[in-house]
Amino acid sequence: MGPIEFEGNNWMWSGGFYSHLFGIGGILLTTLILISTGYFNAFGAPFPALYWPHLGLLYKNKGKKRRPVRVYMDGCFDLMHYGHANALRQAKSLGDELVVGVVSDEQIVANKGPPVLSMEERLILVKGLKWVDEVIPDAPYEISEEFMNKLFNKFNIDYVIHGDDPCLLPDGSDAYASAKKVGRYKQIKRTEGVSSTDIVGRILSSMKKGACKDENHAANSDSFKTNMSDFLPTSHRIMQFSNGKGPLPNSRVVYIDGAFDLFHAGHVEILRSAKKLGDFLLVGVHDDQVLSEKRGRRAIMHLHERSLSVLACRYVDEVIIGAPWEVSKDMIATFNISVVVHGTVSENSCEAQTDPYAIPKSMGIFQTIKSPRDTTTLSVAKRIIDNFEAYKQRNKKKKVSEDRYYSEKAFVAGD
């Protein structure tokens, strides 16, 4: 039995101790407890616990701050999506501080196949999530006993977290067996409807081989179509991702809009730059129909998937789901927008169109900011198309394990 911490003396009138405080013996026992806990300060005489060791377990422990519970979750985080974000959100809820291990490129190649994003890009994406406190780059794919001890002793990790879907090594063994063996493993619920494998599959099946040899051609072609997503959006999920806070009356509200499709490092960096220009960052995410009409192609991820990815970013305060293409005067007044910004890197393909920022420009509140990276949704998709066969084989391999998971799937509590 460990020490019982309490803040007041009301504890003795409830619970299991209540029944022992009757009779003459109970009165004496009560008096001793009151004196030892400082209830009668006038006595000022501490009673050493060694005289009555069992009661010594009931000492007050004021001033001793509880060490934060640190949890660890790892992953490849390739083609970052809302499923990754939700997994890390759930992991954070199991502790006070979330440490995330980003698996190295070499380990991904050995266990899954070639990654789409570089380690640098994946680190930017993970660090950009609002629930992440610390990141360990080049983490191993397997939680070996050696690495587990490093987590426990060097990084002060209390628990290792993973989803309910199995994570197997090439030899078929469980990658988290060591953590489970010592009782330091906790499980969360996998987010349904999306995976990196699924996203790669959408791109491979929706774009003809070679269609992305020229980005301008790809942008104007109709070969870039979205497969049906299995994601079922709910208001509960949006609330979980939302900050739940609006701007203060005198806040400087910054507005930026876009598709934010295949949420990538370039998106994180431009959102960080935009946030620096004010106190509250409002992001408009265009709906699927608007993108199809204005850009001549559909998004790979649908509106709610893209909105959740943006909401998960630590620099974002609020999202307009299905934002209008043109920024109107009424919209500026409604949201009390101080400045409208746009990056220098754009994926718009239609040149002969109405300027969506004409009104904020006429009001003198429009600002162009330099995009920190030249990454675009098309450039990320192009990496997959240019290595069509390699990713086709990778997906074929991964699809076997995913199909097995869904065929054996049972209800798992959590969200």
mmCIF file of C-alpha atoms in Angstrom:
data_model
loop_
_atom_site.group_PDB
_atom_site.id
_atom_site.type_symbol
_atom_site.label_atom_id
_atom_site.label_comp_id
_atom_site.label_asym_id
_atom_site.label_seq_id
_atom_site.Cartn_x
_atom_site.Cartn_y
_atom_site.Cartn_z
ATOM 1 C CA MET A 1 0.000 0.000 0.000
ATOM 2 C CA GLY A 2 1.419 3.371 -0.994
ATOM 3 C CA PRO A 3 1.028 6.762 0.689
ATOM 4 C CA ILE A 4 -2.413 8.293 0.421
ATOM 5 C CA GLU A 5 -2.313 11.980 -0.470
ATOM 6 C CA PHE A 6 -5.033 14.320 0.686
ATOM 7 C CA GLU A 7 -5.530 18.063 0.942
ATOM 8 C CA GLY A 8 -7.930 18.439 3.870
ATOM 9 C CA ASN A 9 -9.068 16.557 6.953
ATOM 10 C CA ASN A 10 -12.502 15.727 5.541
ATOM 11 C CA TRP A 11 -11.086 12.444 4.282
ATOM 12 C CA MET A 12 -11.490 10.816 7.685
ATOM 13 C CA TRP A 13 -15.265 11.266 7.706
ATOM 14 C CA SER A 14 -15.739 9.214 4.546
ATOM 15 C CA GLY A 15 -14.611 5.919 3.076
ATOM 16 C CA GLY A 16 -13.275 2.909 4.933
ATOM 17 C CA PHE A 17 -11.822 4.807 7.903
ATOM 18 C CA TYR A 18 -15.192 6.126 9.050
ATOM 19 C CA SER A 19 -16.174 2.870 10.729
ATOM 20 C CA HIS A 20 -13.011 2.826 12.919
ATOM 21 C CA LEU A 21 -13.671 6.175 14.603
ATOM 22 C CA PHE A 22 -16.201 5.012 17.189
ATOM 23 C CA GLY A 23 -15.759 4.000 20.823
ATOM 24 C CA ILE A 24 -13.032 4.980 23.283
ATOM 25 C CA GLY A 25 -10.333 3.344 21.182
ATOM 26 C CA GLY A 26 -11.653 5.144 18.144
ATOM 27 C CA ILE A 27 -11.541 8.490 19.959
ATOM 28 C CA LEU A 28 -7.894 7.943 20.917
ATOM 29 C CA LEU A 29 -7.077 6.894 17.382
ATOM 30 C CA THR A 30 -8.850 9.958 15.992
ATOM 31 C CA THR A 31 -6.939 12.253 18.369
ATOM 32 C CA LEU A 32 -3.597 10.798 17.316
ATOM 33 C CA ILE A 33 -4.450 11.261 13.617
ATOM 34 C CA LEU A 34 -5.600 14.835 14.142
ATOM 35 C CA ILE A 35 -2.406 15.746 15.975
ATOM 36 C CA SER A 36 -0.114 14.052 13.431
ATOM 37 C CA THR A 37 -1.786 15.794 10.502
ATOM 38 C CA GLY A 38 -1.449 19.201 12.122
ATOM 39 C CA TYR A 39 -5.163 19.594 12.768
ATOM 40 C CA PHE A 40 -4.462 21.007 16.241
ATOM 41 C CA ASN A 41 -1.615 23.350 15.383
ATOM 42 C CA ALA A 42 -1.412 24.505 18.976
ATOM 43 C CA PHE A 43 0.088 21.182 20.019
ATOM 44 C CA GLY A 44 2.968 21.532 17.553
ATOM 45 C CA ALA A 45 4.240 18.088 18.453
ATOM 46 C CA PRO A 46 4.832 15.799 15.467
ATOM 47 C CA PHE A 47 4.326 12.127 16.064
ATOM 48 C CA PRO A 48 6.905 10.024 14.169
ATOM 49 C CA ALA A 49 5.300 7.475 11.918
ATOM 50 C CA LEU A 50 7.566 4.766 13.286
ATOM 51 C CA TYR A 51 5.510 4.658 16.493
ATOM 52 C CA TRP A 52 2.444 3.630 14.514
ATOM 53 C CA PRO A 53 3.618 2.563 11.035
ATOM 54 C CA HIS A 54 0.164 1.845 9.653
ATOM 55 C CA LEU A 55 -1.052 5.343 10.364
ATOM 56 C CA GLY A 56 2.204 6.692 8.977
ATOM 57 C CA LEU A 57 0.839 5.803 5.561
ATOM 58 C CA LEU A 58 -1.746 8.555 5.956
ATOM 59 C CA TYR A 59 0.571 11.550 6.100
ATOM 60 C CA LYS A 60 -0.104 14.792 4.306
ATOM 61 C CA ASN A 61 2.098 15.295 1.314
ATOM 62 C CA LYS A 62 1.663 18.965 0.543
ATOM 63 C CA GLY A 63 4.135 20.718 -1.720
ATOM 64 C CA LYS A 64 5.224 17.563 -3.525
ATOM 65 C CA LYS A 65 4.421 18.023 -7.189
ATOM 66 C CA ARG A 66 3.378 14.932 -9.122
ATOM 67 C CA ARG A 67 5.709 14.006 -11.974
ATOM 68 C CA PRO A 68 3.917 14.312 -15.319
ATOM 69 C CA VAL A 69 2.985 11.037 -16.967
ATOM 70 C CA ARG A 70 4.949 10.765 -20.212
ATOM 71 C CA VAL A 71 3.656 8.552 -23.014
ATOM 72 C CA TYR A 72 5.402 7.480 -26.200
ATOM 73 C CA MET A 73 3.940 6.712 -29.593
ATOM 74 C CA ASP A 74 5.860 6.055 -32.786
ATOM 75 C CA GLY A 75 5.053 5.847 -36.451
ATOM 76 C CA CYS A 76 6.208 6.490 -39.991
ATOM 77 C CA PHE A 77 3.785 9.415 -40.409
ATOM 78 C CA ASP A 78 4.201 9.231 -44.160
ATOM 79 C CA LEU A 79 1.523 11.201 -46.028
ATOM 80 C CA MET A 80 0.271 12.697 -42.747
ATOM 81 C CA HIS A 81 -3.513 12.520 -42.416
ATOM 82 C CA TYR A 82 -6.233 13.026 -39.817
ATOM 83 C CA GLY A 83 -5.919 9.367 -38.737
ATOM 84 C CA HIS A 84 -2.351 10.045 -37.568
ATOM 85 C CA ALA A 85 -3.530 13.193 -35.828
ATOM 86 C CA ASN A 86 -6.371 11.395 -34.069
ATOM 87 C CA ALA A 87 -4.046 8.624 -32.908
ATOM 88 C CA LEU A 88 -1.716 11.173 -31.336
ATOM 89 C CA ARG A 89 -4.672 13.019 -29.813
ATOM 90 C CA GLN A 90 -5.800 9.780 -28.160
ATOM 91 C CA ALA A 91 -2.255 9.015 -27.012
ATOM 92 C CA LYS A 92 -1.938 12.457 -25.399
ATOM 93 C CA SER A 93 -5.159 11.833 -23.447
ATOM 94 C CA LEU A 94 -3.465 8.862 -21.722
ATOM 95 C CA GLY A 95 -0.784 11.049 -20.169
ATOM 96 C CA ASP A 96 0.407 14.592 -19.588
ATOM 97 C CA GLU A 97 3.251 14.784 -22.114
ATOM 98 C CA LEU A 98 3.391 13.091 -25.509
ATOM 99 C CA VAL A 99 6.730 12.055 -26.984
ATOM 100 C CA VAL A 100 6.579 10.921 -30.606
ATOM 101 C CA GLY A 101 9.122 8.740 -32.355
ATOM 102 C CA VAL A 102 9.426 9.247 -36.111
ATOM 103 C CA VAL A 103 10.716 6.065 -37.758
ATOM 104 C CA SER A 104 13.809 6.463 -39.926
ATOM 105 C CA ASP A 105 13.741 6.206 -43.726
ATOM 106 C CA GLU A 106 15.907 3.081 -43.616
ATOM 107 C CA GLN A 107 13.570 1.315 -41.186
ATOM 108 C CA ILE A 108 10.521 2.199 -43.294
ATOM 109 C CA VAL A 109 12.152 0.784 -46.421
ATOM 110 C CA ALA A 110 13.048 -2.413 -44.575
ATOM 111 C CA ASN A 111 9.601 -2.941 -43.058
ATOM 112 C CA LYS A 112 7.104 -1.277 -45.401
ATOM 113 C CA GLY A 113 8.691 -0.028 -48.598
ATOM 114 C CA PRO A 114 9.890 3.373 -49.816
ATOM 115 C CA PRO A 115 8.459 6.420 -47.944
ATOM 116 C CA VAL A 116 6.884 9.233 -49.948
ATOM 117 C CA LEU A 117 8.045 12.025 -47.644
ATOM 118 C CA SER A 118 11.571 12.652 -46.365
ATOM 119 C CA MET A 119 12.485 12.535 -42.677
ATOM 120 C CA GLU A 120 12.676 16.351 -42.649
ATOM 121 C CA GLU A 121 9.136 16.645 -44.028
ATOM 122 C CA ARG A 122 7.742 14.067 -41.645
ATOM 123 C CA LEU A 123 9.345 15.812 -38.662
ATOM 124 C CA ILE A 124 7.794 19.147 -39.688
ATOM 125 C CA LEU A 125 4.368 17.509 -39.912
ATOM 126 C CA VAL A 126 4.610 15.763 -36.536
ATOM 127 C CA LYS A 127 6.009 18.813 -34.732
ATOM 128 C CA GLY A 128 3.183 20.838 -36.248
ATOM 129 C CA LEU A 129 0.482 18.831 -34.448
ATOM 130 C CA LYS A 130 -1.115 20.498 -31.421
ATOM 131 C CA TRP A 131 -0.894 17.428 -29.173
ATOM 132 C CA VAL A 132 2.832 16.716 -29.599
ATOM 133 C CA ASP A 133 5.261 17.860 -26.898
ATOM 134 C CA GLU A 134 8.513 16.244 -27.987
ATOM 135 C CA VAL A 135 9.844 14.367 -31.019
ATOM 136 C CA ILE A 136 12.506 11.659 -31.339
ATOM 137 C CA PRO A 137 13.829 11.476 -34.924
ATOM 138 C CA ASP A 138 15.095 8.262 -36.539
ATOM 139 C CA ALA A 139 13.238 6.020 -34.114
ATOM 140 C CA PRO A 140 13.421 2.254 -34.663
ATOM 141 C CA TYR A 141 10.441 0.413 -36.117
ATOM 142 C CA GLU A 142 10.601 -2.222 -33.378
ATOM 143 C CA ILE A 143 10.369 -1.447 -29.669
ATOM 144 C CA SER A 144 13.261 -3.703 -28.750
ATOM 145 C CA GLU A 145 14.221 -4.298 -25.117
ATOM 146 C CA GLU A 146 17.263 -2.065 -25.561
ATOM 147 C CA PHE A 147 15.276 0.829 -27.024
ATOM 148 C CA MET A 148 12.485 0.312 -24.491
ATOM 149 C CA ASN A 149 14.965 0.728 -21.634
ATOM 150 C CA LYS A 150 16.259 3.878 -23.324
ATOM 151 C CA LEU A 151 12.716 5.235 -23.443
ATOM 152 C CA PHE A 152 12.143 4.453 -19.774
ATOM 153 C CA ASN A 153 15.500 5.678 -18.444
ATOM 154 C CA LYS A 154 16.579 8.508 -20.765
ATOM 155 C CA PHE A 155 13.221 9.916 -21.850
ATOM 156 C CA ASN A 156 11.304 9.030 -18.646
ATOM 157 C CA ILE A 157 8.535 7.322 -20.597
ATOM 158 C CA ASP A 158 5.823 5.660 -18.531
ATOM 159 C CA TYR A 159 3.815 3.952 -21.269
ATOM 160 C CA VAL A 160 4.194 2.965 -24.916
ATOM 161 C CA ILE A 161 1.052 3.543 -27.011
ATOM 162 C CA HIS A 162 -0.166 1.966 -30.249
ATOM 163 C CA GLY A 163 -3.431 1.411 -32.097
ATOM 164 C CA ASP A 164 -5.546 -1.732 -32.005
ATOM 165 C CA ASP A 165 -4.334 -2.732 -35.473
ATOM 166 C CA PRO A 166 -1.425 -5.226 -35.344
ATOM 167 C CA CYS A 167 2.089 -3.991 -36.125
ATOM 168 C CA LEU A 168 4.162 -6.943 -37.287
ATOM 169 C CA LEU A 169 7.829 -7.225 -38.162
ATOM 170 C CA PRO A 170 8.943 -8.996 -41.364
ATOM 171 C CA ASP A 171 9.338 -12.245 -39.380
ATOM 172 C CA GLY A 172 5.738 -12.003 -38.179
ATOM 173 C CA SER A 173 6.517 -11.075 -34.571
ATOM 174 C CA ASP A 174 4.843 -8.235 -32.654
ATOM 175 C CA ALA A 175 6.817 -4.961 -32.797
ATOM 176 C CA TYR A 176 5.519 -4.027 -29.313
ATOM 177 C CA ALA A 177 6.014 -7.395 -27.574
ATOM 178 C CA SER A 178 8.683 -6.068 -25.167
ATOM 179 C CA ALA A 179 6.514 -3.207 -23.898
ATOM 180 C CA LYS A 180 3.531 -5.548 -23.470
ATOM 181 C CA LYS A 181 5.646 -8.045 -21.541
ATOM 182 C CA VAL A 182 6.588 -5.516 -18.844
ATOM 183 C CA GLY A 183 3.086 -4.066 -18.564
ATOM 184 C CA ARG A 184 3.981 -0.654 -19.979
ATOM 185 C CA TYR A 185 1.811 -0.820 -23.100
ATOM 186 C CA LYS A 186 -1.526 0.901 -23.716
ATOM 187 C CA GLN A 187 -3.790 0.603 -26.723
ATOM 188 C CA ILE A 188 -5.890 3.188 -28.540
ATOM 189 C CA LYS A 189 -8.563 2.835 -31.180
ATOM 190 C CA ARG A 190 -7.544 3.019 -34.814
ATOM 191 C CA THR A 191 -9.202 5.806 -36.805
ATOM 192 C CA GLU A 192 -11.347 4.260 -39.474
ATOM 193 C CA GLY A 193 -11.551 5.247 -43.117
ATOM 194 C CA VAL A 194 -8.009 6.330 -43.883
ATOM 195 C CA SER A 195 -4.393 5.191 -43.931
ATOM 196 C CA SER A 196 -1.252 6.137 -45.827
ATOM 197 C CA THR A 197 -1.742 2.955 -47.848
ATOM 198 C CA ASP A 198 -5.272 4.076 -48.701
ATOM 199 C CA ILE A 199 -4.079 7.513 -49.841
ATOM 200 C CA VAL A 200 -1.344 6.040 -52.042
ATOM 201 C CA GLY A 201 -3.988 3.726 -53.481
ATOM 202 C CA ARG A 202 -6.262 6.673 -54.268
ATOM 203 C CA ILE A 203 -3.459 8.376 -56.170
ATOM 204 C CA LEU A 204 -2.363 5.250 -58.024
ATOM 205 C CA SER A 205 -5.888 4.381 -59.119
ATOM 206 C CA SER A 206 -6.961 7.909 -60.019
ATOM 207 C CA MET A 207 -3.995 9.026 -62.106
ATOM 208 C CA LYS A 208 -2.749 7.305 -65.224
ATOM 209 C CA LYS A 209 0.896 6.421 -65.242
ATOM 210 C CA GLY A 210 2.852 9.371 -66.582
ATOM 211 C CA ALA A 211 0.011 11.858 -66.130
ATOM 212 C CA CYS A 212 2.139 13.931 -63.777
ATOM 213 C CA LYS A 213 5.203 14.265 -65.994
ATOM 214 C CA ASP A 214 4.172 17.869 -66.419
ATOM 215 C CA GLU A 215 2.423 19.482 -63.442
ATOM 216 C CA ASN A 216 0.618 22.012 -65.628
ATOM 217 C CA HIS A 217 -0.754 19.214 -67.765
ATOM 218 C CA ALA A 218 -1.829 17.284 -64.669
ATOM 219 C CA ALA A 219 -3.525 20.331 -63.200
ATOM 220 C CA ASN A 220 -5.615 20.824 -66.327
ATOM 221 C CA SER A 221 -6.448 17.204 -66.910
ATOM 222 C CA ASP A 222 -9.520 15.432 -65.610
ATOM 223 C CA SER A 223 -7.533 12.322 -64.758
ATOM 224 C CA PHE A 224 -7.036 13.525 -61.174
ATOM 225 C CA LYS A 225 -10.190 12.165 -59.585
ATOM 226 C CA THR A 226 -11.020 11.217 -56.004
ATOM 227 C CA ASN A 227 -11.958 7.670 -55.101
ATOM 228 C CA MET A 228 -14.784 7.153 -52.644
ATOM 229 C CA SER A 229 -13.556 7.649 -49.058
ATOM 230 C CA ASP A 230 -14.671 5.379 -46.222
ATOM 231 C CA PHE A 231 -14.406 8.222 -43.709
ATOM 232 C CA LEU A 232 -17.621 8.993 -41.817
ATOM 233 C CA PRO A 233 -17.429 12.586 -40.485
ATOM 234 C CA THR A 234 -19.123 13.337 -37.173
ATOM 235 C CA SER A 235 -19.605 16.534 -35.175
ATOM 236 C CA HIS A 236 -17.947 14.787 -32.213
ATOM 237 C CA ARG A 237 -14.698 14.329 -34.136
ATOM 238 C CA ILE A 238 -14.658 17.976 -35.201
ATOM 239 C CA MET A 239 -15.162 19.037 -31.578
ATOM 240 C CA GLN A 240 -12.271 16.824 -30.476
ATOM 241 C CA PHE A 241 -9.934 18.548 -32.935
ATOM 242 C CA SER A 242 -11.215 22.069 -32.301
ATOM 243 C CA ASN A 243 -9.639 24.517 -29.840
ATOM 244 C CA GLY A 244 -13.120 25.549 -28.799
ATOM 245 C CA LYS A 245 -12.103 29.175 -28.417
ATOM 246 C CA GLY A 246 -12.862 32.251 -30.471
ATOM 247 C CA PRO A 247 -10.770 35.397 -30.867
ATOM 248 C CA LEU A 248 -10.801 38.079 -28.185
ATOM 249 C CA PRO A 249 -12.504 41.399 -29.086
ATOM 250 C CA ASN A 250 -9.185 43.102 -29.826
ATOM 251 C CA SER A 251 -7.471 40.135 -31.473
ATOM 252 C CA ARG A 252 -5.739 40.580 -34.813
ATOM 253 C CA VAL A 253 -7.449 37.916 -36.936
ATOM 254 C CA VAL A 254 -5.417 36.579 -39.857
ATOM 255 C CA TYR A 255 -7.227 34.744 -42.667
ATOM 256 C CA ILE A 256 -5.704 32.331 -45.159
ATOM 257 C CA ASP A 257 -7.537 29.913 -47.448
ATOM 258 C CA GLY A 258 -6.784 26.985 -49.719
ATOM 259 C CA ALA A 259 -7.456 23.335 -50.515
ATOM 260 C CA PHE A 260 -4.884 21.898 -48.072
ATOM 261 C CA ASP A 261 -5.050 18.622 -49.964
ATOM 262 C CA LEU A 262 -2.579 15.859 -49.004
ATOM 263 C CA PHE A 263 -1.629 18.006 -46.003
ATOM 264 C CA HIS A 264 2.162 18.399 -46.285
ATOM 265 C CA ALA A 265 5.147 20.249 -44.810
ATOM 266 C CA GLY A 266 4.554 23.240 -47.088
ATOM 267 C CA HIS A 267 1.109 23.691 -45.547
ATOM 268 C CA VAL A 268 2.491 23.588 -42.004
ATOM 269 C CA GLU A 269 5.180 26.159 -42.790
ATOM 270 C CA ILE A 270 2.837 28.645 -44.508
ATOM 271 C CA LEU A 271 0.354 28.360 -41.617
ATOM 272 C CA ARG A 272 3.143 29.042 -39.142
ATOM 273 C CA SER A 273 4.186 32.125 -41.127
ATOM 274 C CA ALA A 274 0.595 33.349 -41.282
ATOM 275 C CA LYS A 275 0.078 32.903 -37.531
ATOM 276 C CA LYS A 276 3.031 35.212 -36.814
ATOM 277 C CA LEU A 277 1.111 38.100 -38.398
ATOM 278 C CA GLY A 278 -1.600 38.148 -35.741
ATOM 279 C CA ASP A 279 -3.142 36.655 -32.617
ATOM 280 C CA PHE A 280 -5.768 34.376 -34.165
ATOM 281 C CA LEU A 281 -5.408 32.302 -37.343
ATOM 282 C CA LEU A 282 -8.618 31.585 -39.252
ATOM 283 C CA VAL A 283 -8.253 29.111 -42.125
ATOM 284 C CA GLY A 284 -10.722 28.668 -44.960
ATOM 285 C CA VAL A 285 -10.871 25.190 -46.525
ATOM 286 C CA HIS A 286 -12.582 25.144 -49.936
ATOM 287 C CA ASP A 287 -15.129 22.436 -50.623
ATOM 288 C CA ASP A 288 -14.744 19.712 -53.235
ATOM 289 C CA GLN A 289 -17.125 21.267 -55.776
ATOM 290 C CA VAL A 290 -15.395 24.670 -55.668
ATOM 291 C CA LEU A 291 -11.978 23.075 -56.204
ATOM 292 C CA SER A 292 -13.283 21.032 -59.119
ATOM 293 C CA GLU A 293 -14.777 24.122 -60.783
ATOM 294 C CA LYS A 294 -11.987 26.609 -60.072
ATOM 295 C CA ARG A 295 -8.932 24.366 -60.408
ATOM 296 C CA GLY A 296 -10.125 21.978 -63.064
ATOM 297 C CA ARG A 297 -9.497 18.914 -60.884
ATOM 298 C CA ARG A 298 -10.832 17.321 -57.777
ATOM 299 C CA ALA A 299 -9.085 16.976 -54.455
ATOM 300 C CA ILE A 300 -7.613 13.636 -53.387
ATOM 301 C CA MET A 301 -8.913 14.047 -49.843
ATOM 302 C CA HIS A 302 -12.472 15.230 -49.397
ATOM 303 C CA LEU A 303 -13.563 18.350 -47.512
ATOM 304 C CA HIS A 304 -13.944 16.907 -44.012
ATOM 305 C CA GLU A 305 -10.684 14.967 -44.236
ATOM 306 C CA ARG A 306 -8.827 18.116 -45.263
ATOM 307 C CA SER A 307 -10.536 20.221 -42.591
ATOM 308 C CA LEU A 308 -9.514 17.850 -39.795
ATOM 309 C CA SER A 309 -5.887 17.887 -40.963
ATOM 310 C CA VAL A 310 -5.893 21.691 -40.808
ATOM 311 C CA LEU A 311 -7.637 21.754 -37.412
ATOM 312 C CA ALA A 312 -4.966 19.446 -35.995
ATOM 313 C CA CYS A 313 -2.210 21.961 -36.807
ATOM 314 C CA ARG A 314 -0.956 23.794 -33.714
ATOM 315 C CA TYR A 315 -0.865 27.160 -35.511
ATOM 316 C CA VAL A 316 -4.560 27.072 -36.465
ATOM 317 C CA ASP A 317 -7.242 28.514 -34.193
ATOM 318 C CA GLU A 318 -10.375 28.047 -36.292
ATOM 319 C CA VAL A 319 -11.457 26.613 -39.642
ATOM 320 C CA ILE A 320 -14.235 27.606 -42.047
ATOM 321 C CA ILE A 321 -15.350 24.274 -43.510
ATOM 322 C CA GLY A 322 -16.356 24.909 -47.103
ATOM 323 C CA ALA A 323 -15.042 28.465 -47.346
ATOM 324 C CA PRO A 324 -16.156 30.571 -50.341
ATOM 325 C CA TRP A 325 -13.678 31.015 -53.177
ATOM 326 C CA GLU A 326 -13.884 34.806 -53.041
ATOM 327 C CA VAL A 327 -13.271 36.741 -49.828
ATOM 328 C CA SER A 328 -16.239 39.090 -49.483
ATOM 329 C CA LYS A 329 -16.691 42.269 -47.459
ATOM 330 C CA ASP A 330 -19.441 40.588 -45.453
ATOM 331 C CA MET A 331 -17.129 37.705 -44.587
ATOM 332 C CA ILE A 332 -14.416 40.110 -43.447
ATOM 333 C CA ALA A 333 -16.890 41.902 -41.193
ATOM 334 C CA THR A 334 -18.432 38.678 -39.845
ATOM 335 C CA PHE A 335 -15.126 37.252 -38.696
ATOM 336 C CA ASN A 336 -13.517 40.623 -37.865
ATOM 337 C CA ILE A 337 -10.599 39.806 -40.186
ATOM 338 C CA SER A 338 -7.646 42.175 -39.892
ATOM 339 C CA VAL A 339 -5.484 40.818 -42.684
ATOM 340 C CA VAL A 340 -5.943 38.341 -45.553
ATOM 341 C CA VAL A 341 -2.788 36.516 -46.631
ATOM 342 C CA HIS A 342 -1.761 34.262 -49.488
ATOM 343 C CA GLY A 343 1.491 32.445 -50.196
ATOM 344 C CA THR A 344 3.735 32.769 -53.231
ATOM 345 C CA VAL A 345 3.364 29.071 -54.084
ATOM 346 C CA SER A 346 -0.060 28.358 -55.552
ATOM 347 C CA GLU A 347 -1.761 25.388 -57.194
ATOM 348 C CA ASN A 348 -4.403 27.411 -59.018
ATOM 349 C CA SER A 349 -4.496 26.382 -62.676
ATOM 350 C CA CYS A 350 -7.136 28.717 -64.071
ATOM 351 C CA GLU A 351 -5.599 32.052 -65.050
ATOM 352 C CA ALA A 352 -8.670 33.756 -66.569
ATOM 353 C CA GLN A 353 -10.811 34.070 -63.479
ATOM 354 C CA THR A 354 -12.007 36.681 -61.013
ATOM 355 C CA ASP A 355 -9.406 37.618 -58.413
ATOM 356 C CA PRO A 356 -10.667 35.995 -55.176
ATOM 357 C CA TYR A 357 -8.805 38.617 -53.137
ATOM 358 C CA ALA A 358 -10.034 41.716 -54.989
ATOM 359 C CA ILE A 359 -12.026 43.079 -52.035
ATOM 360 C CA PRO A 360 -9.355 42.670 -49.310
ATOM 361 C CA LYS A 361 -6.881 44.251 -51.739
ATOM 362 C CA SER A 362 -9.197 47.237 -52.257
ATOM 363 C CA MET A 363 -9.507 47.561 -48.477
ATOM 364 C CA GLY A 364 -5.731 47.532 -48.041
ATOM 365 C CA ILE A 365 -5.712 44.419 -45.821
ATOM 366 C CA PHE A 366 -4.255 41.891 -48.265
ATOM 367 C CA GLN A 367 -0.696 40.652 -47.884
ATOM 368 C CA THR A 368 1.378 38.196 -49.893
ATOM 369 C CA ILE A 369 3.801 36.168 -47.786
ATOM 370 C CA LYS A 370 6.686 34.137 -49.128
ATOM 371 C CA SER A 371 5.989 30.424 -49.020
ATOM 372 C CA PRO A 372 8.776 28.775 -46.965
ATOM 373 C CA ARG A 373 8.705 25.666 -49.177
ATOM 374 C CA ASP A 374 7.855 25.005 -52.817
ATOM 375 C CA THR A 375 6.070 21.731 -52.012
ATOM 376 C CA THR A 376 2.621 21.304 -53.554
ATOM 377 C CA THR A 377 -0.012 18.580 -53.513
ATOM 378 C CA LEU A 378 0.852 17.752 -57.122
ATOM 379 C CA SER A 379 4.575 17.529 -56.413
ATOM 380 C CA VAL A 380 3.878 15.014 -53.624
ATOM 381 C CA ALA A 381 1.552 12.981 -55.870
ATOM 382 C CA LYS A 382 4.159 13.128 -58.631
ATOM 383 C CA ARG A 383 6.675 11.307 -56.417
ATOM 384 C CA ILE A 384 4.286 8.366 -56.261
ATOM 385 C CA ILE A 385 3.442 8.414 -59.963
ATOM 386 C CA ASP A 386 7.104 8.623 -60.971
ATOM 387 C CA ASN A 387 7.756 5.480 -58.886
ATOM 388 C CA PHE A 388 4.547 3.770 -59.868
ATOM 389 C CA GLU A 389 5.762 0.171 -59.735
ATOM 390 C CA ALA A 390 7.547 0.540 -56.382
ATOM 391 C CA TYR A 391 4.486 2.021 -54.673
ATOM 392 C CA LYS A 392 2.187 -0.438 -56.405
ATOM 393 C CA GLN A 393 4.150 -3.303 -54.858
ATOM 394 C CA ARG A 394 4.262 -1.548 -51.483
ATOM 395 C CA ASN A 395 0.498 -1.126 -51.485
ATOM 396 C CA LYS A 396 -0.103 -4.699 -52.580
ATOM 397 C CA LYS A 397 1.934 -5.881 -49.605
ATOM 398 C CA LYS A 398 0.232 -3.554 -47.135
ATOM 399 C CA LYS A 399 -3.262 -4.276 -48.445
ATOM 400 C CA VAL A 400 -2.969 -7.893 -47.319
ATOM 401 C CA SER A 401 -2.471 -6.868 -43.675
ATOM 402 C CA GLU A 402 -5.166 -4.170 -43.876
ATOM 403 C CA ASP A 403 -7.693 -6.593 -45.359
ATOM 404 C CA ARG A 404 -6.888 -9.046 -42.569
ATOM 405 C CA TYR A 405 -7.443 -6.318 -39.962
ATOM 406 C CA TYR A 406 -10.872 -5.403 -41.350
ATOM 407 C CA SER A 407 -11.965 -9.020 -41.728
ATOM 408 C CA GLU A 408 -11.140 -9.734 -38.067
ATOM 409 C CA LYS A 409 -12.200 -6.320 -36.799
ATOM 410 C CA ALA A 410 -14.244 -6.115 -33.598
ATOM 411 C CA PHE A 411 -15.519 -3.155 -31.619
ATOM 412 C CA VAL A 412 -12.853 -1.341 -29.600
ATOM 413 C CA ALA A 413 -13.858 1.220 -26.988
ATOM 414 C CA GLY A 414 -12.334 4.672 -27.348
ATOM 415 C CA ASP A 415 -12.336 7.528 -29.831
#
